[in-house]
Short mmCIF file of C-alpha atoms in Angstrom, two decimals:
data_model
loop_
_atom_site.label_atom_id
_atom_site.label_comp_id
_atom_site.label_asym_id
_atom_site.label_seq_id
_atom_site.Cartn_x
_atom_site.Cartn_y
_atom_site.Cartn_z
CA MET N 1 12.98 -52.47 35.99
CA ILE N 2 14.82 -54.89 33.45
CA GLN N 3 15.99 -53.71 29.80
CA THR N 4 15.30 -55.72 26.81
CA VAL N 5 17.77 -55.50 23.97
CA PRO N 6 16.86 -55.75 20.81
CA ASP N 7 19.57 -58.61 19.42
CA SER N 8 19.16 -62.06 18.21
CA ASP N 9 21.13 -63.49 21.55
CA ALA N 10 18.83 -61.49 23.73
CA LEU N 11 17.85 -63.57 26.72
CA TYR N 12 15.36 -61.50 28.14
CA ASP N 13 13.32 -60.82 24.72
CA ARG N 14 10.10 -58.24 25.82
CA VAL N 15 7.61 -60.99 25.37
CA ILE N 16 9.81 -63.40 27.75
CA VAL N 17 9.60 -60.53 30.43
CA GLU N 18 5.93 -59.32 29.72
CA ARG N 19 4.74 -63.00 30.19
CA ALA N 20 6.47 -63.93 33.02
CA ARG N 21 5.29 -60.47 34.82
CA ALA N 22 1.56 -60.56 33.60
CA PRO N 23 0.92 -64.65 33.28
CA GLN N 24 -2.64 -65.07 30.82
CA TYR N 25 -3.13 -68.75 31.69
CA ALA N 26 -1.55 -68.85 35.68
CA GLY N 27 -3.62 -70.42 37.80
CA LYS N 28 -5.76 -73.81 38.43
CA LEU N 29 -8.95 -75.41 36.54
CA GLU N 30 -11.29 -76.29 38.76
CA ALA N 31 -11.51 -79.94 37.63
CA PRO N 32 -8.94 -80.66 35.36
CA SER N 33 -8.78 -83.95 33.03
CA VAL N 34 -5.25 -84.83 33.95
CA GLN N 35 -2.44 -82.96 35.82
CA GLY N 36 1.38 -82.75 35.08
CA GLU N 37 4.30 -81.93 37.04
CA GLY N 38 7.87 -80.58 36.75
CA LYS N 39 10.67 -79.51 39.13
CA ASN N 40 14.10 -79.00 38.68
CA PRO N 41 16.07 -79.24 41.63
CA MET N 42 19.02 -77.64 40.14
CA CYS N 43 17.40 -73.92 40.13
CA GLY N 44 14.46 -74.57 42.24
CA ASP N 45 11.60 -74.15 39.20
CA LYS N 46 8.73 -75.69 39.84
CA THR N 47 5.37 -75.63 37.65
CA ARG N 48 1.94 -77.74 37.24
CA VAL N 49 -0.28 -77.71 34.68
CA ASP N 50 -3.93 -78.29 34.62
CA ILE N 51 -5.36 -79.49 31.43
CA ALA N 52 -9.08 -79.57 30.88
CA LEU N 53 -9.43 -82.36 27.92
CA ASN N 54 -13.00 -82.35 25.41
CA ALA N 55 -12.52 -85.91 23.74
CA THR N 56 -9.07 -85.84 21.93
CA HIS N 57 -8.62 -81.92 22.28
CA ILE N 58 -7.18 -79.80 24.88
CA GLN N 59 -9.98 -77.60 25.77
CA SER N 60 -8.28 -75.45 28.31
CA VAL N 61 -4.48 -74.85 30.10
CA ARG N 62 -3.45 -73.02 33.49
CA HIS N 63 -0.30 -73.53 35.07
CA THR N 64 1.28 -72.60 38.31
CA THR N 65 4.53 -72.26 38.16
CA ARG N 66 7.05 -70.95 40.48
CA GLY N 67 10.42 -70.22 39.27
CA CYS N 68 12.64 -67.67 36.70
CA ALA N 69 11.00 -65.46 34.11
CA ILE N 70 12.15 -68.00 31.33
CA CYS N 71 10.35 -70.70 32.92
CA ALA N 72 7.06 -68.85 33.89
CA ALA N 73 6.89 -67.23 30.03
CA ALA N 74 7.32 -70.88 28.93
CA ALA N 75 4.45 -72.08 30.75
CA ASP N 76 2.22 -69.17 29.97
CA LEU N 77 3.25 -69.65 26.15
CA MET N 78 3.03 -73.16 26.26
CA ALA N 79 -0.92 -72.77 27.57
CA GLN N 80 -1.57 -70.27 25.25
CA GLN N 81 -0.02 -72.61 22.17
CA VAL N 82 -1.47 -75.86 22.91
CA SER N 83 -4.81 -74.59 23.94
CA GLY N 84 -7.39 -75.96 21.12
CA LEU N 85 -4.88 -78.76 19.62
CA ASP N 86 -5.89 -82.30 19.81
CA VAL N 87 -3.36 -84.24 22.05
CA ALA N 88 -0.91 -85.42 18.91
CA GLN N 89 -0.48 -82.29 18.19
CA ALA N 90 0.60 -81.08 21.63
CA VAL N 91 3.00 -83.44 21.95
CA SER N 92 4.50 -82.52 18.43
CA LEU N 93 4.75 -79.05 19.11
CA SER N 94 6.51 -80.37 22.24
CA GLY N 95 9.00 -82.08 19.97
CA ARG N 96 9.34 -79.14 17.68
CA PHE N 97 10.04 -76.77 21.03
CA SER N 98 12.60 -78.74 22.33
CA ALA N 99 14.24 -79.53 19.28
CA MET N 100 14.13 -75.44 18.18
CA LEU N 101 15.86 -74.78 21.59
CA VAL N 102 19.08 -77.00 20.69
CA GLY N 103 19.51 -75.95 17.28
CA GLU N 104 17.95 -79.26 15.84
CA ALA N 105 15.69 -79.77 13.09
CA SER N 106 11.91 -80.34 13.39
CA PRO N 107 11.16 -84.17 14.19
CA ALA N 108 10.31 -85.82 11.00
CA GLY N 109 6.56 -86.05 10.32
CA ALA N 110 6.08 -82.23 11.80
CA ALA N 111 4.05 -80.51 9.50
CA ASP N 112 4.28 -77.16 10.29
CA THR N 113 7.78 -75.95 11.40
CA SER N 114 6.72 -72.47 12.16
CA LEU N 115 6.90 -72.08 16.36
CA GLY N 116 4.99 -68.53 16.27
CA PRO N 117 5.59 -67.24 19.72
CA LEU N 118 7.74 -70.03 20.99
CA GLU N 119 10.62 -68.73 18.45
CA VAL N 120 11.51 -66.23 21.49
CA PHE N 121 13.29 -68.90 22.98
CA LYS N 122 15.63 -69.69 20.45
CA PRO N 123 18.37 -67.29 21.79
CA LEU N 124 18.23 -69.89 24.66
CA ARG N 125 20.49 -72.39 21.84
CA SER N 126 23.48 -70.22 23.18
CA HIS N 127 22.80 -70.40 26.84
CA LYS N 128 22.17 -73.83 27.58
CA ALA N 129 21.83 -73.78 31.33
CA ARG N 130 18.76 -72.34 30.38
CA ILE N 131 17.11 -74.67 28.04
CA ARG N 132 15.83 -76.86 31.43
CA CYS N 133 14.28 -73.35 32.55
CA ALA N 134 11.99 -73.68 28.89
CA GLU N 135 11.29 -77.36 28.50
CA LEU N 136 10.17 -77.64 32.52
CA PRO N 137 6.64 -76.98 31.69
CA TRP N 138 6.66 -78.91 28.25
CA ILE N 139 7.54 -82.09 30.52
CA ALA N 140 4.85 -81.48 32.66
CA LEU N 141 2.44 -80.81 29.69
CA LYS N 142 3.61 -84.66 28.16
CA GLU N 143 3.15 -86.12 31.59
CA ALA N 144 -0.38 -84.89 32.23
CA LEU N 145 -0.83 -85.86 28.67
CA SER N 146 0.43 -89.45 29.47
CA HIS N 147 -2.06 -90.22 31.75
CA ALA N 148 -5.41 -88.64 29.16
CA ASP N 149 -7.42 -91.94 28.22
CA VAL N 150 -7.30 -90.65 24.19
#
């Protein structure tokens, strides 16, 4: 059983462990508008993101992720956070998430710097090798959205 440590530097927060074990957005969409894929050859993580768009808004997101707990939880929380956003907001959120992981200020023009549940990944700042695990689903998301006609 994985124990979580109530420490700001704990790598496996309770939310990360829970979302990796019981993802809420895992699976495939029957008819996605766009798809994106991310692979990390260094550790074997792989994720595919299916997105259904309604005009310029993300209607629903599902992911198929094979990888570590961090990658699986990041994919699930990403799907939760971008559902209902327009494409530009999702891309902006991706930039803010990446900036948080490396300890940078949010990109210029970012209206809301709060990342809500995504902030559970902040401790990765001190685990540089694991940052790619959390970013992989976002890479797949951006690839998928690059194919959107918006």
